[in-house]
Coordinates of C-alpha atoms in Angstrom, one line a residue:
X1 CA 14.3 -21.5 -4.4
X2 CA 13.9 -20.1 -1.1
X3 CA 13.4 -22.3 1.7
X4 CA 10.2 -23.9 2.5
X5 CA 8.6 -23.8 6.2
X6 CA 5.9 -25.6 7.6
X7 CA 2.7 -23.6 8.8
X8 CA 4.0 -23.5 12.2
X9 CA 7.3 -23.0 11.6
X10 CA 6.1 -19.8 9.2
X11 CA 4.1 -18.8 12.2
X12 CA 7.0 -18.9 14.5
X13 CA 8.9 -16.8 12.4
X14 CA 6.3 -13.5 12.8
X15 CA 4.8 -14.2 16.6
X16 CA 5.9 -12.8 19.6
X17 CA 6.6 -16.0 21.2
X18 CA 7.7 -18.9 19.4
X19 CA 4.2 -21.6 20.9
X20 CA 2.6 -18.3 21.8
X21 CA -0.5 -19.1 20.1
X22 CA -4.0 -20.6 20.2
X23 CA -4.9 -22.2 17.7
X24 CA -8.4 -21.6 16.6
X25 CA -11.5 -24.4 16.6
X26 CA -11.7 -26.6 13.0
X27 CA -15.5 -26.7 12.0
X28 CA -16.4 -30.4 11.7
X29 CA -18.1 -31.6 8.2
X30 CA -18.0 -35.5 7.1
X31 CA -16.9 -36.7 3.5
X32 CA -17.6 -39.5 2.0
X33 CA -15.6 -42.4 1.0
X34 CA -12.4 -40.3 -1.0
X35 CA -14.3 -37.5 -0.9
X36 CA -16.9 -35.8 -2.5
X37 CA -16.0 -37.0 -5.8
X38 CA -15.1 -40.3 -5.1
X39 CA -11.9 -39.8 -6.5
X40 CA -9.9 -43.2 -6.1
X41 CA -7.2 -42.7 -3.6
X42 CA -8.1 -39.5 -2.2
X43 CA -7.7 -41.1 1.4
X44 CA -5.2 -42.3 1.3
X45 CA -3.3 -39.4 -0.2
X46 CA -4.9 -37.4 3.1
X47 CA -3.5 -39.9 5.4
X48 CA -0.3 -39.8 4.0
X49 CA 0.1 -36.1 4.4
X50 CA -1.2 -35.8 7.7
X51 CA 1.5 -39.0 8.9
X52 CA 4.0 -36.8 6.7
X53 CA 3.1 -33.1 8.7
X54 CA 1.3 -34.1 11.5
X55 CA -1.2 -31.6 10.1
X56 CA -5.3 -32.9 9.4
X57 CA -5.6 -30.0 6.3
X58 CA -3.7 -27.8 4.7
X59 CA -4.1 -24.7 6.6
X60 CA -3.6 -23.9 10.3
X61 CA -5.5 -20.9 12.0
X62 CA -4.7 -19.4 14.8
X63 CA -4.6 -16.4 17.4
X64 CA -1.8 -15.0 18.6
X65 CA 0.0 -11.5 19.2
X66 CA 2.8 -9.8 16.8
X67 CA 4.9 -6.6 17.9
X68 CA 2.3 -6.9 20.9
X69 CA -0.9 -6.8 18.4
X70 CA -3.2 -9.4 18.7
X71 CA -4.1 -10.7 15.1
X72 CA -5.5 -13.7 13.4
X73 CA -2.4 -16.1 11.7
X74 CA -3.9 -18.4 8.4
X75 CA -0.9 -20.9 8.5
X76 CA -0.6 -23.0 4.8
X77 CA 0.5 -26.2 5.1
X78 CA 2.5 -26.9 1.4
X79 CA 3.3 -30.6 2.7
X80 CA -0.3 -31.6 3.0
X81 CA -0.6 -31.8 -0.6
X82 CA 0.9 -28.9 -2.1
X83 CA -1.4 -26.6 0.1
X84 CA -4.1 -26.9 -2.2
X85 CA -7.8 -25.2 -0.9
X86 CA -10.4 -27.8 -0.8
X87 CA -13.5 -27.8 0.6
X88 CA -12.5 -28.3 4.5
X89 CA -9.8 -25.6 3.9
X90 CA -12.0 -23.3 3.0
X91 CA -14.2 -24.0 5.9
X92 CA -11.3 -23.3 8.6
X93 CA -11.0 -20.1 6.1
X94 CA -14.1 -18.7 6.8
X95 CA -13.9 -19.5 10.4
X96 CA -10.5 -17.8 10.9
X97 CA -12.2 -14.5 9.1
X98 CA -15.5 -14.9 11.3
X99 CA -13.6 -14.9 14.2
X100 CA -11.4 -12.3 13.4
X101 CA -14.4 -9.9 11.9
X102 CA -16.3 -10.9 15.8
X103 CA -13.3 -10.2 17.8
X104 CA -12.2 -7.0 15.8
X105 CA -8.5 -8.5 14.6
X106 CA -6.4 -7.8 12.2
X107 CA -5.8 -10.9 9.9
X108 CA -2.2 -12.1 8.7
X109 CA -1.9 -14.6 5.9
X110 CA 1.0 -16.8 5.4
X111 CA 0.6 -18.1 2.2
X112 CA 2.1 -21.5 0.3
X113 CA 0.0 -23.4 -1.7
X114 CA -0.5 -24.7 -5.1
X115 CA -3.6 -23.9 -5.8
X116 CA -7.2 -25.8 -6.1
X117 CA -7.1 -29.5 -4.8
X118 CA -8.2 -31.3 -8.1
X119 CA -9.6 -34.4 -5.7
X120 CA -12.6 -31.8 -5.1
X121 CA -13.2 -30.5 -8.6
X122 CA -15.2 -27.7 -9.1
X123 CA -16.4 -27.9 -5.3
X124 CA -12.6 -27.2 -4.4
X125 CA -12.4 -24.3 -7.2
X126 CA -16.0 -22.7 -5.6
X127 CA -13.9 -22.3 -2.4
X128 CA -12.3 -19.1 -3.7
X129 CA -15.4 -17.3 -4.2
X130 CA -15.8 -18.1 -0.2
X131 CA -12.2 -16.7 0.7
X132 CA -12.7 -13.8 -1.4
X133 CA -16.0 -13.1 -0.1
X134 CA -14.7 -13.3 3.8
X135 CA -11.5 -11.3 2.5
X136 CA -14.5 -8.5 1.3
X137 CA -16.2 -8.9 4.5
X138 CA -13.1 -8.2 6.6
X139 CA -12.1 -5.5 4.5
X140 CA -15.6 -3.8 5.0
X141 CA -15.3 -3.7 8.7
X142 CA -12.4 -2.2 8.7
X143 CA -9.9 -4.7 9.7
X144 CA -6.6 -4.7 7.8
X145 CA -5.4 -7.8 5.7
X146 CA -1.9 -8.2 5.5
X147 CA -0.2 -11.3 3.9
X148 CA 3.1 -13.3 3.7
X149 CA 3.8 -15.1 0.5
X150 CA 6.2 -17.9 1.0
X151 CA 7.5 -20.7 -1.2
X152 CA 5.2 -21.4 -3.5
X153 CA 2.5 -19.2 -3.9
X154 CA 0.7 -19.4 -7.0
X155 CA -3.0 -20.7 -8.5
X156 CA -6.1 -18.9 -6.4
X157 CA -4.5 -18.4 -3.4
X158 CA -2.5 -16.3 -5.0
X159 CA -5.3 -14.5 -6.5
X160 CA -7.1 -14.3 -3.2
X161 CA -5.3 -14.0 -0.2
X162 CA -2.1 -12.9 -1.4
X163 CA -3.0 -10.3 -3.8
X164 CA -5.9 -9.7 -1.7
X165 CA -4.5 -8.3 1.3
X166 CA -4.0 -4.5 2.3
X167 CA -0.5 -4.9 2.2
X168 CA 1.5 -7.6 0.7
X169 CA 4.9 -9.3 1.4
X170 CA 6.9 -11.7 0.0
X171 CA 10.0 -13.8 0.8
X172 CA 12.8 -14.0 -1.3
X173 CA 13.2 -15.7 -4.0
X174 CA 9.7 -17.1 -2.9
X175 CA 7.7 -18.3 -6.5
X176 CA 4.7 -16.3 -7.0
X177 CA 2.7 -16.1 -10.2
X178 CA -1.1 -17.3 -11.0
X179 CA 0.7 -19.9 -13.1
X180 CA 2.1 -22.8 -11.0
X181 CA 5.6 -24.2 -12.3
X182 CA 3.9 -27.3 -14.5
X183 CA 1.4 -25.4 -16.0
X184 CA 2.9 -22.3 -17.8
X185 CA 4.1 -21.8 -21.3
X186 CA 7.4 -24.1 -22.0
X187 CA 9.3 -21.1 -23.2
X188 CA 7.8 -18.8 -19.9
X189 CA 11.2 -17.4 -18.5
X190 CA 10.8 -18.6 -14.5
X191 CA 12.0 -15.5 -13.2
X192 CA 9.0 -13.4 -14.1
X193 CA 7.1 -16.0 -11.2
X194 CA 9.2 -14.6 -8.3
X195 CA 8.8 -12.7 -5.2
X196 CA 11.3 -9.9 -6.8
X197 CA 9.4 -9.7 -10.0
X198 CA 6.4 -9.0 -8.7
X199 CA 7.7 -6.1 -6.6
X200 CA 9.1 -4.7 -9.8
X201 CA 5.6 -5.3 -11.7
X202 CA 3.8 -3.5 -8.5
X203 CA 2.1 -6.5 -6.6
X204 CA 4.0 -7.1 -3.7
X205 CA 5.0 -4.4 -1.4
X206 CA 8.2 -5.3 0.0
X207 CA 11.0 -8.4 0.0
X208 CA 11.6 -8.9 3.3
X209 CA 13.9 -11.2 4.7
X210 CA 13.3 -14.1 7.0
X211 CA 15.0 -12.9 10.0
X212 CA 13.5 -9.0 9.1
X213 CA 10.1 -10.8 8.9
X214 CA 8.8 -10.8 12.2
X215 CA 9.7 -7.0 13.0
X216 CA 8.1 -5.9 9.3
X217 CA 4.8 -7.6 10.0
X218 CA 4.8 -6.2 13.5
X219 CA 5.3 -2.4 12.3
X220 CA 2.3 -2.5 9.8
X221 CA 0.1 -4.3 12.7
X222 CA 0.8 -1.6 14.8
X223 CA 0.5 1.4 12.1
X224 CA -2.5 -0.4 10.2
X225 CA -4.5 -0.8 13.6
X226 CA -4.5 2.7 15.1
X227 CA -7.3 4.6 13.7
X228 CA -7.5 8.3 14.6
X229 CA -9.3 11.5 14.2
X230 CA -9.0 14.4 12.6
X231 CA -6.4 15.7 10.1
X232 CA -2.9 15.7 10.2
X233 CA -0.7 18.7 10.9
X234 CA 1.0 20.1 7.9
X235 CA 4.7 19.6 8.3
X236 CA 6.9 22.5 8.9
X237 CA 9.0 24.0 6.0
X238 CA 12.5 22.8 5.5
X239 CA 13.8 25.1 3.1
X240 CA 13.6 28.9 2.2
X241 CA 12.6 31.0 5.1
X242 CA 11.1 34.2 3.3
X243 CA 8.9 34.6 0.2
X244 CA 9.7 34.8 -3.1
X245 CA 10.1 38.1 -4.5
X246 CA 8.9 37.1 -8.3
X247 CA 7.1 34.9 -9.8
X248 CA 10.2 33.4 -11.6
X249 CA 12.3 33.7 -8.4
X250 CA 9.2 31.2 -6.6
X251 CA 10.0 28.8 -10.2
X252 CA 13.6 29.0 -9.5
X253 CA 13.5 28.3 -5.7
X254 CA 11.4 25.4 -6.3
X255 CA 13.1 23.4 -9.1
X256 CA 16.7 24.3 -7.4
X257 CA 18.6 20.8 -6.8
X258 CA 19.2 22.2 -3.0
X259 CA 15.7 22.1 -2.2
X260 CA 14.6 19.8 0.5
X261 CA 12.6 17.1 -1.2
X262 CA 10.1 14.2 -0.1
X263 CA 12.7 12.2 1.4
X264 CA 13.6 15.0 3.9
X265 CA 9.7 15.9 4.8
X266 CA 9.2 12.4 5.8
X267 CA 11.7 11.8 7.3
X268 CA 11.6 14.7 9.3
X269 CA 8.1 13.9 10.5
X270 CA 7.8 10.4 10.8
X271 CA 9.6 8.3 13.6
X272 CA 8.6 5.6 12.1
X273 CA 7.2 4.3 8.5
X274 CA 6.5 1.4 6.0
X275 CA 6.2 1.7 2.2
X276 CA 3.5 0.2 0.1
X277 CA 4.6 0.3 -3.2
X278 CA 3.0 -0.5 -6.7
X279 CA -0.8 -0.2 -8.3
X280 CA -1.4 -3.2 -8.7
X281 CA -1.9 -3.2 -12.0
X282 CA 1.7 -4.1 -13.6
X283 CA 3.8 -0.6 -12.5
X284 CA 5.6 1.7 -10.0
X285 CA 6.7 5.0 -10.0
X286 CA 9.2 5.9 -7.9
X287 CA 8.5 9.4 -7.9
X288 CA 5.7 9.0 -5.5
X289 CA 6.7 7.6 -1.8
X290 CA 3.4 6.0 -0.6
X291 CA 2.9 4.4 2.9
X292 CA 2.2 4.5 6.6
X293 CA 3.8 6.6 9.5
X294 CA 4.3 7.2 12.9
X295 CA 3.9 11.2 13.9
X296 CA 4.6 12.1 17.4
X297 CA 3.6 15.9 18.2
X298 CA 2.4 17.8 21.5
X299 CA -1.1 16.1 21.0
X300 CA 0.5 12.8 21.1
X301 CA 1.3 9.5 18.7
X302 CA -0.8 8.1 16.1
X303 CA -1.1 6.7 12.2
X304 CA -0.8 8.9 9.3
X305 CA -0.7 7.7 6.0
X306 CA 1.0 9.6 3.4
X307 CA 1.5 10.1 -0.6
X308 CA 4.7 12.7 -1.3
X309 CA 5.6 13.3 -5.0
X310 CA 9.7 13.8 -5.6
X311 CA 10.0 16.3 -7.5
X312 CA 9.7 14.2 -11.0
X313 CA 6.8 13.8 -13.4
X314 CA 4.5 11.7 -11.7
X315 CA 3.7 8.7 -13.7
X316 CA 0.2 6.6 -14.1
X317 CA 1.1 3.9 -11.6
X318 CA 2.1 6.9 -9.3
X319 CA -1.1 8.4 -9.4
X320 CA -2.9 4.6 -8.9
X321 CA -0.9 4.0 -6.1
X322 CA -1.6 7.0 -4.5
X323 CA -5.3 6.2 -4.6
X324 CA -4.7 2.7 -3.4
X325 CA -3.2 4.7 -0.3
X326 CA -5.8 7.1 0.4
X327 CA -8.6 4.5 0.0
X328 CA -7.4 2.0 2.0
X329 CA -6.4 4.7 4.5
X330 CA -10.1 5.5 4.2
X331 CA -11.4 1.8 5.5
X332 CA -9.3 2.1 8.3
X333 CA -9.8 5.3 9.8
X334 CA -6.9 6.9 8.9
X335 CA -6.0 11.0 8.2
X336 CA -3.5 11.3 5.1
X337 CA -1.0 13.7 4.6
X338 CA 0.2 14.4 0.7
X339 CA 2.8 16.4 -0.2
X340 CA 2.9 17.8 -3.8
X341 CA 5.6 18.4 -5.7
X342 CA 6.2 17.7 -9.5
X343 CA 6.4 19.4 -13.1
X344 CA 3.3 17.6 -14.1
X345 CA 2.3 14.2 -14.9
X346 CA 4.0 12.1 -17.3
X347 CA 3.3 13.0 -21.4
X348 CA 5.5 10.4 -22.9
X349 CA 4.0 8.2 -25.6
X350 CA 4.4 5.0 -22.8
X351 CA 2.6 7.2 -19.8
X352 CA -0.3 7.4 -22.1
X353 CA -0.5 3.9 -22.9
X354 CA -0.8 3.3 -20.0
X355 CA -3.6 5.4 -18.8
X356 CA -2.5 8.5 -17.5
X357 CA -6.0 10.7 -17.9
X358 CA -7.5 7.5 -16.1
X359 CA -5.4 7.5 -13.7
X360 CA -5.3 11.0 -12.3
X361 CA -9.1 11.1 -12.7
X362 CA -9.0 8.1 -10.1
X363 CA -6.9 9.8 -7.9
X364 CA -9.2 13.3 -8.2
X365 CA -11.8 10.9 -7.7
X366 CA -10.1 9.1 -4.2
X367 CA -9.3 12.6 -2.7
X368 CA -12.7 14.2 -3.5
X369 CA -14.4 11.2 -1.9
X370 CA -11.8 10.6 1.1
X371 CA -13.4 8.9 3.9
X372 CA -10.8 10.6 6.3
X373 CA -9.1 14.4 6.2
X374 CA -6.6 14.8 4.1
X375 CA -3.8 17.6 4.3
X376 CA -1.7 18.8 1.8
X377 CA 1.8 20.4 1.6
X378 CA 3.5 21.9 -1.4
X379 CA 6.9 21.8 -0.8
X380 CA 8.2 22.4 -4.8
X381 CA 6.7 22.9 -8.2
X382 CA 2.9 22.4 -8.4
X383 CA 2.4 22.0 -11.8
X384 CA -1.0 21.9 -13.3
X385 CA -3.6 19.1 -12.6
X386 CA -0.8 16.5 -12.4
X387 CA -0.3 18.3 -8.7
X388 CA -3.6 19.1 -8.7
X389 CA -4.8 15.5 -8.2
X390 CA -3.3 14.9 -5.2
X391 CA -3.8 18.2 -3.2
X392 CA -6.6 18.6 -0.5
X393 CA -9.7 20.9 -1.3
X394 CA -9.9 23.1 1.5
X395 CA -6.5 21.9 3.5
X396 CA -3.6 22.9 1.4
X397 CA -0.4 24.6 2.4
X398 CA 2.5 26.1 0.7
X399 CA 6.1 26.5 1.5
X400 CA 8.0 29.6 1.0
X401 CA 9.9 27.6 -1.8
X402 CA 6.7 26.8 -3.6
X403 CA 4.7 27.8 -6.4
X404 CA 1.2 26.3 -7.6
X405 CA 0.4 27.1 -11.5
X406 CA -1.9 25.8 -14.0
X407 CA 0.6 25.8 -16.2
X408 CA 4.4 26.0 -16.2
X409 CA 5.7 29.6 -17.1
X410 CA 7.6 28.3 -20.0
X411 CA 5.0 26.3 -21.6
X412 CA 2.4 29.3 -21.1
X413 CA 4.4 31.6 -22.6
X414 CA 4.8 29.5 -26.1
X415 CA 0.9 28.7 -25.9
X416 CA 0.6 32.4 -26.3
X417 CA 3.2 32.4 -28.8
X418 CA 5.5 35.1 -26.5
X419 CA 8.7 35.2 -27.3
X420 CA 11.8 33.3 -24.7
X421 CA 12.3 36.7 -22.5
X422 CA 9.0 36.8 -21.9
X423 CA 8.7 33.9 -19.8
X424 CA 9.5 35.7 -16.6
X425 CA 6.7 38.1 -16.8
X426 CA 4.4 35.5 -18.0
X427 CA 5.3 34.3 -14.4
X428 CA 4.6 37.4 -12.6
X429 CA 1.0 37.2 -14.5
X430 CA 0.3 33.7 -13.1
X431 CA 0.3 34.6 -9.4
X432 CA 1.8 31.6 -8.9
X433 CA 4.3 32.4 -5.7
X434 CA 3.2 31.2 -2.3
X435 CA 1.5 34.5 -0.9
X436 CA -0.2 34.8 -4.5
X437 CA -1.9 31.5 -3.8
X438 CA -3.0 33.0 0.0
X439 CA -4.1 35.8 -1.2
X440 CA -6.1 33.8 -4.3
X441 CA -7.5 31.5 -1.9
X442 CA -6.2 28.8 -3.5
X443 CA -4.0 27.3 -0.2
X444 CA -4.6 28.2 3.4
X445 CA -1.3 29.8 4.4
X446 CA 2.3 29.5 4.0
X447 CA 3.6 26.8 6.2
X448 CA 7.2 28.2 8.6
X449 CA 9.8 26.5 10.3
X450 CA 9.0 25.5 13.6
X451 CA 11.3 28.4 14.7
X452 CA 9.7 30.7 13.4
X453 CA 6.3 31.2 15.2
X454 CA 2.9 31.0 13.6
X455 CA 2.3 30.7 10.2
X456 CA 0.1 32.6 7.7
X457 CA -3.5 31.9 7.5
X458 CA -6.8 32.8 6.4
X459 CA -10.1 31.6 8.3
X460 CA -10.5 28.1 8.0
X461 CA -13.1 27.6 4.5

């Protein structure tokens, strides 16, 4: 079990200065005698916890600045009985959002609770349709949500604020599960309800350390909360300088284990980035590098989101994580870079179970209504609509070590029932190396190093 802080003591850990915060009004609201169902004891339970934290609830809220962003900290309090959301909590809630949505601030969750407070009954329960509701609201204007989950996190805050947010971060070895730890199955195996297995499964973005914590949260405040226009530069080419001379030759050049992949691109253009990782709906795929960047050029600094495929066939939580990026990229204002490069998408028995069609439809779907530019680069194989999906209408490039196809030579070839050495002029057909796909229409240029002056391009569409 990791180790459990106090709400100020969590907030600590991620400001810039250890009491350099404010913390933000409580709205008043009398109960009655042990609350509003009378429930025996209820007030004296409250009076123990506060005398135990020194806390009057079981949240804190609070401004403050992280990495030199000003943001709004929701502080849970797992001593003031368990950290459970009852009706006063969720009052402070809804405060801490108003005042975040009035003031334009990004808001930073650092969750611990148990759950509803059962003292409160249903009226406690109803409080999560008001946190999801200001979560919605915040999210609709824009501001990013980005939350902390610490020791335990489980019940509806889980379902709220921590799987809620934008981006989502856990401590290690931090419970997290919808189930608390007295209310699962007897035979549940505990380490599904962990900080690590939920990374695995796709919820939670990252692990990050305590010490790390502070300089994590600080990076996505700063890349989350710079919104900028128009689209992002296609990256220069890494690899092959000149142009294929065949069809098969383009094939060759772009499944060759010496071509610069993803990793290189990104880290070649970014000075910077953070990784969001997962669907959210029970996978990864590690074939697709999702996340936010820094890119410094002549024109200056500023936040680009990207999506890079890695040269493997892209499975369904790929593609939903992709549109996760690119939608969430949207609300904030901003561009998105993609860089395409895979066989195809996945066509095992497992990739169709778990939705595959579906899931590059929602990915077509994400792109084609993009509330920000997107650019694309094709920087290997670009095969069929499992590449397809994730490349820009209108804003694609190629690399010299590139090819685009609707098909892969091979697998056109025995569709027309052509014998094994006819596979190479099958390629030739296809028009599938880089200058083909200029001259088709199909991508806007061939993308050069930086040494190597300006790059091919037709008129802008």
């Amino acid at each position: 079990m990791t180790e459990r802080f106090s709400a100020r003591e969590a907030v600590a850990l991620v400001i810039d200065t250890p009491d350099g915060f404010r913390e933000l009004p409580a709205p008043g609201g009398e109960q009655g005698p042990d609350g509003p169902l009378s429930w025996q004891g209820y007030d004296a339970s409250r009076a123990r916890a506060a005398a135990r934290t020194g806390e009057e609830e079981s949240v804190v809220c609070a401004a403050a600045t992280v990495g030199g962003t000003p943001a709004v900290l929701i502080a849970f309090e797992f001593g003031f009985l368990g950290g459970s959301l009852g009706e006063r909590t969720g009052d402070r809630l809804e405060a801490a959002y108003t005042y975040a949505r009035e003031h334009r601030l990004p808001v930073v969750s650092l969750v611990a609770t148990g759950g509803s407070r059962m003292q409160e009954g249903m009226l406690a329960l109803s409080q999560l349709q008001c946190v999801a509701r200001q979560s919605a609201l915040t999210r609709e204007a824009g501001l990013p949500q980005i939350a902390v989950l610490r020791d335990p996190t489980t019940g509806g805050g889980w379902a709220t604020l921590g799987a809620g947010a934008d981006v989502t971060l856990a401590l290690p070895g931090a419970q997290v599960g919808f189930a608390g730890s007295r209310v699962r199955p007897p035979d549940a195996d505990p380490a599904a309800y962990t900080a690590e297995a939920q990374w695995a499964a796709g919820a939670v973005d990252a692990v990050v350390g305590e010490d790390e914590l502070r300089e994590t949260v600080a990076l996505w405040l700063g890349l989350l909360t710079r919104p900028s226009g128009g689209a992002a530069p296609a990256p220069y080419a890494l690899g092959a300088t000149g142009l294929p001379a065949t069809g098969w030759d383009a094939v060759l050049r772009a499944r060759s284990t010496q071509h610069p992949r993803a990793q290189a691109y990104l880290d070649d253009y970014f000075t910077r980035r953070a990784a969001l990782s997962g669907d959210r709906c029970g996978g990864t795929d590690a074939g697709m590098l999702c996340g936010f960047g820094e890119h410094t050029d002549e024109h200056g600094t500023r936040t680009v989101a990207y999506a890079a495929q890695c040269g493997t066939a892209t499975r369904p939580a790929g593609y939903r994580t992709a549109a996760r990026l690119i939608r969430l990229a949207g609300r904030l204002g901003i561009p998105v870079l993609t860089l395409v490069d895979t066989p195809g998408a996945a066509n095992d028995a497992d990739a169709e179970r778990q939705g595959v069609g579906s899931a590059i439809a929602d990915l077509f779907a994400a792109v084609a209504t993009a509330r920000t530019p997107v650019t694309t680069l094709v920087i290997g194989e670009g095969g069929s609509g499992g590449a397809l999906a994730l490349a820009a209408p209108g804003n694609t490039w190629a690399t010299p070590d590139s090819y685009f196809s609707v098909i892969a030579p091979e697998l056109a070839a025995a569709i027309l029932k052509r014998p094994a050495h006819e596979v190479r002029p099958t390629a030739d057909q296809l028009r599938i190396r880089p200058q083909d796909l200029v001259d088709l229409g199909v991508v806007r240029g061939v993308r050069r190093h930086s040494s190597d002056g300006p790059v091919t391009s037709p008129p802008p569409p």
